[in-house]
CSV table of C-alpha atoms in Angstrom, one decimal:
chain,number,residue,atom,x,y,z
A,1,MET,CA,162.1,-177.9,-6.3
A,2,PHE,CA,158.9,-179.5,-7.4
A,3,ASN,CA,155.6,-177.7,-7.3
A,4,ILE,CA,153.3,-179.3,-4.7
A,5,PHE,CA,149.5,-178.9,-4.7
A,6,GLU,CA,146.7,-179.8,-2.4
A,7,PHE,CA,144.1,-182.4,-3.5
A,8,HIS,CA,140.9,-183.4,-1.9
A,9,TRP,CA,139.9,-186.9,-2.6
A,10,ARG,CA,136.8,-189.2,-2.1
A,11,ALA,CA,136.9,-193.0,-2.7
A,12,LYS,CA,135.5,-196.3,-1.4
A,13,ASN,CA,137.6,-198.9,0.4
A,14,ARG,CA,137.5,-202.6,0.0
A,15,PHE,CA,134.4,-202.7,2.3
A,16,GLN,CA,132.6,-200.2,0.1
A,17,GLN,CA,132.8,-197.5,2.8
A,18,VAL,CA,133.2,-193.9,1.6
A,19,GLN,CA,136.5,-192.3,2.7
A,20,ARG,CA,137.6,-188.7,2.3
A,21,GLY,CA,140.9,-187.0,2.8
A,22,ILE,CA,143.6,-184.5,1.7
A,23,LEU,CA,146.8,-185.4,0.0
A,24,LEU,CA,149.7,-183.3,-1.3
A,25,ALA,CA,151.3,-184.2,-4.6
A,26,GLN,CA,152.7,-182.8,-7.8
A,27,ASN,CA,149.6,-183.8,-9.9
A,28,ALA,CA,146.3,-185.7,-9.7
A,29,SER,CA,147.8,-188.9,-11.2
A,30,GLU,CA,150.2,-189.2,-8.3
A,31,VAL,CA,147.4,-189.0,-5.9
A,32,GLU,CA,145.4,-191.6,-7.8
A,33,GLN,CA,148.4,-194.0,-7.7
A,34,LYS,CA,148.8,-193.6,-3.9
A,35,LEU,CA,145.1,-194.3,-3.4
A,36,LEU,CA,145.1,-197.3,-5.7
A,37,ALA,CA,148.1,-198.7,-3.9
A,38,LYS,CA,146.0,-198.6,-0.7
A,39,GLY,CA,143.1,-200.5,-2.3
A,40,TYR,CA,140.7,-197.6,-2.9
A,41,GLN,CA,138.1,-197.7,-5.7
A,42,ASN,CA,135.7,-195.2,-7.4
A,43,ILE,CA,138.3,-192.4,-6.8
A,44,HIS,CA,137.3,-188.8,-7.2
A,45,ILE,CA,140.1,-186.2,-7.0
A,46,GLN,CA,139.7,-182.4,-6.9
A,47,ARG,CA,142.5,-179.9,-6.7
A,48,ASN,CA,142.2,-177.2,-4.0
A,49,PHE,CA,143.4,-173.9,-5.4
A,50,SER,CA,145.0,-172.1,-2.3
A,51,PHE,CA,148.2,-170.2,-1.6
A,52,PRO,CA,150.8,-172.1,0.4
A,53,LYS,CA,150.9,-171.0,4.0
A,54,GLN,CA,153.7,-171.1,6.5
A,55,PRO,CA,153.2,-173.9,9.1
A,56,LYS,CA,151.8,-172.8,12.4
A,57,SER,CA,153.8,-173.4,15.6
A,58,GLU,CA,151.2,-176.1,16.6
A,59,GLU,CA,152.0,-178.0,13.4
A,60,ILE,CA,155.7,-178.0,14.1
A,61,THR,CA,155.0,-179.2,17.7
A,62,GLN,CA,152.8,-182.0,16.3
A,63,PHE,CA,155.6,-183.0,14.0
A,64,PHE,CA,158.0,-183.3,17.0
A,65,THR,CA,155.4,-185.3,19.0
A,66,GLN,CA,154.5,-187.7,16.3
A,67,LEU,CA,158.1,-188.3,15.3
A,68,ALA,CA,159.0,-189.0,19.0
A,69,LEU,CA,156.1,-191.5,19.2
A,70,LEU,CA,157.3,-193.3,16.1
A,71,ILE,CA,160.9,-193.4,17.2
A,72,ASN,CA,160.0,-194.6,20.7
A,73,ALA,CA,157.9,-197.3,19.1
A,74,ALA,CA,161.1,-198.7,17.5
A,75,ILE,CA,160.2,-197.6,14.0
A,76,PRO,CA,163.3,-196.9,11.8
A,77,PHE,CA,164.1,-193.2,11.7
A,78,LYS,CA,163.9,-192.8,7.9
A,79,GLN,CA,160.6,-194.7,7.7
A,80,ALA,CA,159.2,-192.5,10.5
A,81,LEU,CA,160.1,-189.4,8.4
A,82,VAL,CA,158.4,-190.8,5.3
A,83,MET,CA,155.3,-191.5,7.4
A,84,GLN,CA,155.3,-187.9,8.6
A,85,GLN,CA,155.7,-186.7,5.0
A,86,GLU,CA,152.8,-188.8,3.8
A,87,ASN,CA,150.5,-187.5,6.5
A,88,CYS,CA,151.5,-183.9,6.1
A,89,THR,CA,148.8,-181.5,4.8
A,90,ASN,CA,150.8,-178.2,4.8
A,91,ILE,CA,152.5,-177.5,1.5
A,92,LYS,CA,155.4,-175.6,2.9
A,93,LEU,CA,156.1,-178.2,5.6
A,94,TYR,CA,155.7,-180.9,3.0
A,95,GLN,CA,158.3,-179.3,0.8
A,96,TRP,CA,160.6,-179.0,3.8
A,97,LEU,CA,160.2,-182.7,4.6
A,98,LEU,CA,161.0,-183.5,1.0
A,99,ASN,CA,164.3,-181.6,1.3
A,100,LEU,CA,165.0,-183.0,4.7
A,101,ASN,CA,164.6,-186.6,3.5
A,102,ALA,CA,166.8,-185.8,0.4
A,103,LEU,CA,169.6,-184.5,2.7
A,104,ILE,CA,169.3,-187.5,5.0
A,105,ASN,CA,169.4,-189.9,2.1
A,106,SER,CA,172.5,-188.2,0.8
A,107,GLY,CA,174.4,-188.8,4.1
A,108,TYR,CA,173.6,-185.8,6.4
A,109,SER,CA,172.5,-186.4,9.9
A,110,PHE,CA,169.1,-185.2,11.1
A,111,SER,CA,170.5,-182.3,13.1
A,112,ALA,CA,172.9,-181.3,10.2
A,113,SER,CA,170.0,-181.4,7.7
A,114,MET,CA,167.8,-179.2,9.9
A,115,GLU,CA,170.7,-176.7,10.4
A,116,LYS,CA,171.3,-176.6,6.6
A,117,LEU,CA,167.7,-175.9,5.8
A,118,ASN,CA,167.6,-173.3,8.7
A,119,CYS,CA,163.8,-172.8,9.1
A,120,TYR,CA,161.0,-173.6,11.6
A,121,PHE,CA,163.4,-174.7,14.4
A,122,SER,CA,165.6,-172.8,16.9
A,123,LYS,CA,169.3,-173.2,17.7
A,124,GLN,CA,168.4,-174.8,21.0
A,125,GLU,CA,166.3,-177.4,19.4
A,126,ILE,CA,168.9,-178.3,16.8
A,127,GLN,CA,171.6,-178.6,19.5
A,128,LEU,CA,169.3,-180.9,21.6
A,129,ILE,CA,168.6,-183.1,18.6
A,130,ARG,CA,172.4,-183.3,17.9
A,131,ILE,CA,173.0,-184.5,21.5
A,132,GLY,CA,170.1,-186.9,21.2
A,133,GLU,CA,171.6,-188.4,18.0
A,134,LYS,CA,175.0,-188.9,19.7
A,135,SER,CA,173.6,-190.4,22.9
A,136,GLY,CA,171.1,-192.6,21.2
A,137,LYS,CA,168.2,-190.9,23.1
A,138,LEU,CA,166.6,-189.0,20.1
A,139,GLY,CA,163.1,-190.1,21.0
A,140,LEU,CA,163.4,-188.8,24.6
A,141,VAL,CA,164.9,-185.5,23.4
A,142,LEU,CA,162.1,-185.0,20.8
A,143,THR,CA,159.5,-185.8,23.5
A,144,ASN,CA,161.0,-183.1,25.8
A,145,ILE,CA,161.2,-180.6,23.0
A,146,ALA,CA,157.5,-181.3,22.1
A,147,LYS,CA,156.5,-180.8,25.8
A,148,ALA,CA,158.4,-177.5,26.1
A,149,ARG,CA,156.9,-176.2,22.8
A,150,SER,CA,153.4,-177.2,24.0
A,151,GLN,CA,153.9,-175.2,27.2
A,152,SER,CA,155.1,-172.2,25.3
A,153,GLU,CA,152.1,-172.4,22.9
A,154,LYS,CA,149.7,-172.8,25.9
A,155,LEU,CA,151.2,-169.6,27.4
A,156,ALA,CA,150.9,-167.7,24.1
A,157,ARG,CA,147.3,-168.7,23.8
A,158,LYS,CA,146.5,-167.5,27.3
A,159,VAL,CA,148.1,-164.1,26.5
A,160,LYS,CA,146.2,-163.8,23.2
A,161,LYS,CA,143.0,-164.7,24.9
A,162,VAL,CA,143.5,-161.9,27.4
A,163,MET,CA,144.3,-159.4,24.7
A,164,PHE,CA,141.4,-160.5,22.4
A,165,TYR,CA,138.7,-159.1,24.6
A,166,PRO,CA,140.1,-155.6,24.9
A,167,LEU,CA,140.8,-155.5,21.2
A,168,ILE,CA,137.1,-156.4,20.4
A,169,VAL,CA,135.9,-153.7,22.9
A,170,LEU,CA,138.3,-151.2,21.3
A,171,VAL,CA,137.0,-152.0,17.8
A,172,ILE,CA,133.4,-151.7,18.9
A,173,SER,CA,134.2,-148.3,20.6
A,174,CYS,CA,135.8,-147.0,17.5
A,175,LEU,CA,132.9,-148.1,15.3
A,176,LEU,CA,130.3,-146.5,17.6
A,177,THR,CA,132.4,-143.3,17.7
A,178,LEU,CA,132.6,-143.2,13.9
A,179,GLY,CA,128.9,-143.9,13.6
A,180,LEU,CA,128.1,-141.0,16.0
A,181,LEU,CA,130.4,-138.6,14.2
A,182,LEU,CA,129.2,-139.5,10.7
A,183,PHE,CA,125.4,-139.8,11.2
A,184,ILE,CA,124.4,-138.2,14.5
A,185,VAL,CA,126.7,-135.2,14.9
A,186,PRO,CA,125.9,-133.7,11.4
A,187,GLN,CA,122.2,-133.5,12.3
A,188,PHE,CA,123.0,-131.5,15.4
A,189,ALA,CA,125.4,-129.3,13.4
A,190,GLU,CA,122.6,-128.3,11.0
A,191,LEU,CA,120.4,-127.5,14.0
A,192,TYR,CA,123.0,-125.3,15.8
A,193,LEU,CA,124.6,-123.5,12.9
A,194,ASP,CA,121.2,-122.3,11.6
A,195,LYS,CA,120.9,-120.3,14.9
A,196,ALA,CA,124.3,-118.7,14.5
A,197,GLN,CA,125.0,-119.6,18.1
A,198,LYS,CA,128.5,-119.5,19.6
A,199,LEU,CA,129.3,-123.1,20.3
A,200,PRO,CA,131.2,-124.5,23.3
A,201,TRP,CA,134.7,-125.7,22.4
A,202,LEU,CA,133.8,-129.4,22.9
A,203,THR,CA,130.9,-129.1,20.5
A,204,ALA,CA,133.0,-127.2,18.0
A,205,VAL,CA,135.7,-129.9,18.1
A,206,LEU,CA,133.1,-132.6,17.5
A,207,PHE,CA,131.7,-130.7,14.5
A,208,TYR,CA,135.2,-130.2,13.1
A,209,LEU,CA,135.9,-134.0,13.4
A,210,SER,CA,132.6,-134.9,11.9
A,211,ASP,CA,133.2,-132.6,8.9
A,212,THR,CA,136.7,-133.9,8.4
A,213,LEU,CA,135.6,-137.5,8.4
A,214,GLN,CA,132.8,-136.8,5.9
A,215,GLN,CA,135.2,-135.1,3.5
A,216,GLN,CA,138.3,-137.1,4.0
A,217,GLY,CA,137.1,-140.2,5.8
A,218,LEU,CA,137.9,-142.6,3.0
A,219,ILE,CA,141.4,-141.3,2.6
A,220,TRP,CA,142.1,-141.7,6.4
A,221,LEU,CA,140.5,-145.1,6.4
A,222,PHE,CA,142.7,-146.3,3.6
A,223,VAL,CA,145.9,-144.8,5.3
A,224,LEU,CA,145.0,-146.5,8.6
A,225,PHE,CA,144.3,-149.8,6.9
A,226,SER,CA,147.5,-149.7,5.0
A,227,ILE,CA,149.5,-148.9,8.2
A,228,VAL,CA,147.9,-151.8,10.1
A,229,VAL,CA,148.4,-154.3,7.3
A,230,SER,CA,152.0,-153.3,6.7
A,231,PHE,CA,152.8,-153.5,10.4
A,232,LEU,CA,151.3,-157.0,10.6
A,233,LEU,CA,153.1,-158.2,7.5
A,234,PHE,CA,156.5,-156.8,8.4
A,235,ALA,CA,156.3,-157.7,12.1
A,236,LYS,CA,156.3,-161.4,11.1
A,237,LYS,CA,159.0,-161.0,8.5
A,238,TYR,CA,161.4,-158.6,10.3
A,239,VAL,CA,162.7,-159.4,13.8
A,240,ASN,CA,163.4,-155.7,14.6
A,241,LEU,CA,159.7,-154.8,14.5
A,242,THR,CA,158.9,-157.8,16.7
A,243,ALA,CA,161.6,-156.7,19.0
A,244,CYS,CA,160.1,-153.2,19.1
A,245,GLN,CA,156.7,-154.7,20.0
A,246,MET,CA,158.3,-156.7,22.8
A,247,TYR,CA,160.0,-153.5,24.1
A,248,LEU,CA,156.7,-151.6,24.1
A,249,LEU,CA,154.9,-154.4,25.9
A,250,SER,CA,157.6,-154.6,28.6
A,251,HIS,CA,157.1,-150.9,29.4
A,252,PHE,CA,153.3,-150.9,29.2
A,253,PRO,CA,151.5,-150.8,32.6
A,254,PHE,CA,149.9,-154.2,33.6
A,255,LEU,CA,151.7,-156.0,30.8
A,256,ASP,CA,155.3,-155.4,31.9
A,257,ARG,CA,155.0,-158.1,34.6
A,258,ILE,CA,153.5,-160.6,32.2
A,259,THR,CA,156.3,-159.9,29.7
A,260,ARG,CA,159.0,-160.5,32.4
A,261,TYR,CA,157.4,-163.7,33.7
A,262,SER,CA,157.1,-165.0,30.1
A,263,ARG,CA,160.8,-164.2,29.5
A,264,ILE,CA,161.8,-166.1,32.7
A,265,ILE,CA,159.7,-169.1,31.7
A,266,PHE,CA,161.1,-169.2,28.2
A,267,PHE,CA,164.7,-168.8,29.4
A,268,THR,CA,164.6,-171.4,32.2
A,269,GLN,CA,162.6,-173.9,30.2
A,270,ASN,CA,165.1,-173.9,27.3
A,271,LEU,CA,168.1,-173.8,29.6
A,272,ALA,CA,166.8,-176.7,31.6
A,273,LEU,CA,166.3,-178.7,28.4
A,274,MET,CA,169.8,-178.2,27.3
A,275,LEU,CA,171.5,-178.7,30.6
A,276,SER,CA,169.5,-181.9,31.2
A,277,ALA,CA,170.9,-183.1,27.8
A,278,HIS,CA,174.4,-182.5,29.3
A,279,ILE,CA,175.1,-179.5,27.1
A,280,HIS,CA,177.7,-177.2,28.6
A,281,LEU,CA,176.4,-174.0,30.2
A,282,GLU,CA,178.4,-171.8,27.8
A,283,SER,CA,177.2,-173.6,24.7
A,284,ALA,CA,173.6,-173.5,26.1
A,285,LEU,CA,173.7,-169.8,26.5
A,286,LYS,CA,175.2,-169.3,23.0
A,287,ALA,CA,172.1,-171.0,21.6
A,288,PHE,CA,170.0,-167.9,22.7
A,289,LEU,CA,172.1,-165.6,20.6
A,290,SER,CA,170.1,-166.1,17.4
A,291,GLU,CA,169.3,-163.4,14.9
A,292,LYS,CA,165.7,-164.6,15.0
A,293,MET,CA,165.4,-164.0,18.8
A,294,PRO,CA,162.6,-161.3,19.2
A,295,ASP,CA,163.5,-160.5,22.8
A,296,LYS,CA,166.5,-158.3,22.4
A,297,VAL,CA,166.5,-157.6,26.2
A,298,LEU,CA,167.1,-161.3,26.9
A,299,GLN,CA,169.7,-161.5,24.1
A,300,THR,CA,171.7,-158.6,25.6
A,301,GLN,CA,171.5,-160.2,29.1
A,302,VAL,CA,172.7,-163.5,27.8
A,303,GLN,CA,175.6,-161.8,26.0
A,304,LEU,CA,176.6,-160.1,29.2
A,305,SER,CA,176.4,-163.4,31.2
A,306,LEU,CA,178.6,-165.2,28.6
A,307,SER,CA,181.3,-162.5,28.7
A,308,LEU,CA,181.3,-162.7,32.5
A,309,LEU,CA,181.5,-166.5,32.5
A,310,LYS,CA,184.6,-166.3,30.3
A,311,GLN,CA,186.1,-163.9,32.8
A,312,GLY,CA,185.6,-166.5,35.6
A,313,TYR,CA,182.5,-165.1,37.3
A,314,LYS,CA,179.6,-167.3,38.3
A,315,PHE,CA,176.5,-167.5,36.1
A,316,SER,CA,174.2,-166.0,38.8
A,317,GLU,CA,176.5,-163.0,39.1
A,318,GLY,CA,175.9,-162.0,35.5
A,319,LEU,CA,172.1,-162.2,35.8
A,320,SER,CA,170.3,-158.8,36.2
A,321,SER,CA,167.3,-158.7,38.6
A,322,SER,CA,165.9,-155.9,36.5
A,323,VAL,CA,165.7,-158.2,33.5
A,324,PHE,CA,164.6,-161.3,35.4
A,325,SER,CA,163.9,-161.0,39.2
A,326,SER,CA,165.8,-161.0,42.4
A,327,GLN,CA,164.1,-164.2,43.5
A,328,MET,CA,165.2,-166.0,40.3
A,329,VAL,CA,168.8,-164.8,40.7
A,330,GLN,CA,169.0,-166.0,44.3
A,331,MET,CA,167.6,-169.4,43.3
A,332,ILE,CA,170.1,-169.7,40.5
A,333,SER,CA,172.9,-168.8,42.9
A,334,ILE,CA,171.8,-171.6,45.3
A,335,ALA,CA,171.6,-174.1,42.4
A,336,GLU,CA,175.1,-173.3,41.4
A,337,LYS,CA,176.4,-174.1,44.9
A,338,SER,CA,174.5,-177.4,45.0
A,339,ALA,CA,175.3,-178.3,41.4
A,340,SER,CA,171.6,-178.7,40.5
A,341,LEU,CA,171.2,-175.9,37.9
A,342,ALA,CA,169.0,-177.9,35.5
A,343,GLU,CA,166.6,-179.0,38.3
A,344,MET,CA,166.4,-175.5,39.7
A,345,CYS,CA,165.6,-174.1,36.2
A,346,ILE,CA,162.6,-176.5,36.0
A,347,HIS,CA,161.5,-175.5,39.5
A,348,ILE,CA,161.8,-171.8,38.6
A,349,SER,CA,159.8,-172.3,35.4
A,350,ASP,CA,157.0,-174.0,37.4
A,351,ILE,CA,156.9,-171.2,40.0
A,352,TYR,CA,156.7,-168.4,37.5
A,353,GLN,CA,154.2,-170.4,35.4
A,354,GLN,CA,151.8,-170.3,38.4
A,355,GLN,CA,152.5,-166.6,39.0
A,356,LEU,CA,151.9,-165.9,35.3
A,357,ASP,CA,148.6,-167.7,35.3
A,358,HIS,CA,147.5,-165.7,38.3
A,359,GLN,CA,148.6,-162.4,36.6
A,360,ILE,CA,146.7,-163.2,33.4
A,361,GLU,CA,143.5,-164.1,35.3
A,362,LEU,CA,143.8,-160.9,37.4
A,363,LEU,CA,144.4,-158.8,34.2
A,364,SER,CA,141.4,-160.3,32.5
A,365,GLN,CA,139.2,-159.4,35.5
A,366,LEU,CA,140.6,-155.8,35.5
A,367,PHE,CA,140.2,-155.2,31.8
A,368,GLU,CA,136.4,-155.6,31.8
A,369,PRO,CA,135.5,-152.6,34.0
A,370,MET,CA,138.3,-150.5,32.7
A,371,LEU,CA,137.2,-151.0,29.1
A,372,MET,CA,133.5,-150.4,29.9
A,373,LEU,CA,134.6,-147.2,31.6
A,374,PHE,CA,136.7,-146.3,28.5
A,375,MET,CA,133.9,-146.9,26.1
A,376,GLY,CA,131.3,-145.2,28.2
A,377,GLY,CA,133.7,-142.2,28.6
A,378,ILE,CA,134.0,-141.8,24.8
A,379,ILE,CA,130.3,-142.0,24.0
A,380,GLY,CA,129.4,-139.9,27.1
A,381,THR,CA,131.8,-137.2,26.0
A,382,ILE,CA,130.3,-137.0,22.5
A,383,LEU,CA,126.7,-136.9,23.9
A,384,ILE,CA,127.7,-134.1,26.4
A,385,GLY,CA,129.3,-132.1,23.6
A,386,LEU,CA,126.2,-132.4,21.5
A,387,TYR,CA,123.8,-131.3,24.3
A,388,LEU,CA,126.0,-128.5,25.8
A,389,PRO,CA,124.5,-125.8,23.5
A,390,ILE,CA,121.0,-126.8,24.6
A,391,PHE,CA,122.1,-126.5,28.3
A,392,ASP,CA,123.5,-123.0,27.5
A,393,LEU,CA,120.2,-122.0,25.9
A,394,GLY,CA,118.3,-123.2,29.0
A,395,ALA,CA,120.6,-121.2,31.2
A,396,LEU,CA,119.9,-118.0,29.2
A,397,VAL,CA,116.1,-118.6,29.5
C-alpha cells in the first residue's frame, strides 16, 4: 500500500484567479502534475503534517449520496468512483477507494469488493448494493441507503445535543467543587483547627477531602484522566464496551425510552430498505447478526426471531414487546396478514421518529432544572458544612 499525504495548494487559473484546495497524493510532484493538467499556473504546494483519521459517518454518507447522483446522471460507474477518489480529502477513505478501484479493475463487483475490504459499511448495505447491481437499480439503492444513513445521523446528533448540556454542567460543577475544596476549605480549616473545636461530621468530611486532594490530587487526576481516555479509545475499538454502554443507557431513567425508540427506528428502517429491495425476510434478519453490532439486545432478539421463523412461526410471534413495544408487534402482525411488511416498517419508523423527537425535547427541558438543582445542592452542601461550626458557636453564646 502506498503512503498517501495531504497537500494544501494555491495556484492561478487561466483567468489569473487565485484558487486554493486540498489534494491527496504520494508526493508533491504528483500534486503538481494534477494541477498542471487542469491548466493551473504559479503553483505553490505545502504538505500538511497530520495523522490519518478514520472517516466520519457523515463522510461515508456523502460518498453514498455523491455516487448515487453520478450514477443517476448516467456517468459510467468506474468513472464515478474515480471522480469520488479525486475529490476525497480523508486519507483513510482515499486509500480505501484506491483499493476498491483496484479490486473492481481486477474483475470484482462493487458489492464483492466492499465485502472483501470489510470496513465502513454494514452487512445490510452490502446486501442492498448486491441487489441493486443484479436489478440494475444501483443508483436508486444508493440513494435509499444515503437517506437512511442521513436519518440515523440526524437522530444521533439530536441525542448528542441533549447529552452535551448535562455534560457541560457536570464538568462546571466538578470544577467549582474542586476549586472550593482546594482554595476555600483550607482557609476555614486553619480557622477552626486553631480553636481545637469539635467539628460537625459534615465539616470534618470536607476537611478530609480537601486535605486528600492537596496531598494526592495530582495522582487522582492522572488516574481519572487515564480511565476516561482509555474508555473512550477502547469503546470505539471494541464492540463489547460499546455494547455495555448501550446496556447501561437502556436501564438508565429517562434514557431507557429513548434507547428503545432508537432501536425500533434503526431496526425498522434497515428492514424496510432490504424488504423493499426484495430481499427475503430471513436473509434480511441475518444481516443484523454482525459482530460489529453494538446493540446486543437487538442481536439476541433477531436470533430468536430467526430460529422461530425456521420452525414455522410468524415473524411477529418472535418479537418481544419488552425489547420493542406492544404497539410495534401488533402493527407487524397486521402487516404480515396484509402482505405489506415493508410499507408497515416505514410507517412504524415514522411514528417512532415523531415520538423520539418529542422525548428528546421533553428530556432537554427536564434536564435544565434538575442540573441546576444538582449543582446548587453540591455547592450548598459545601457552604453549609463550612459554616456549621459558626452556627454551633452562636448557639453556645
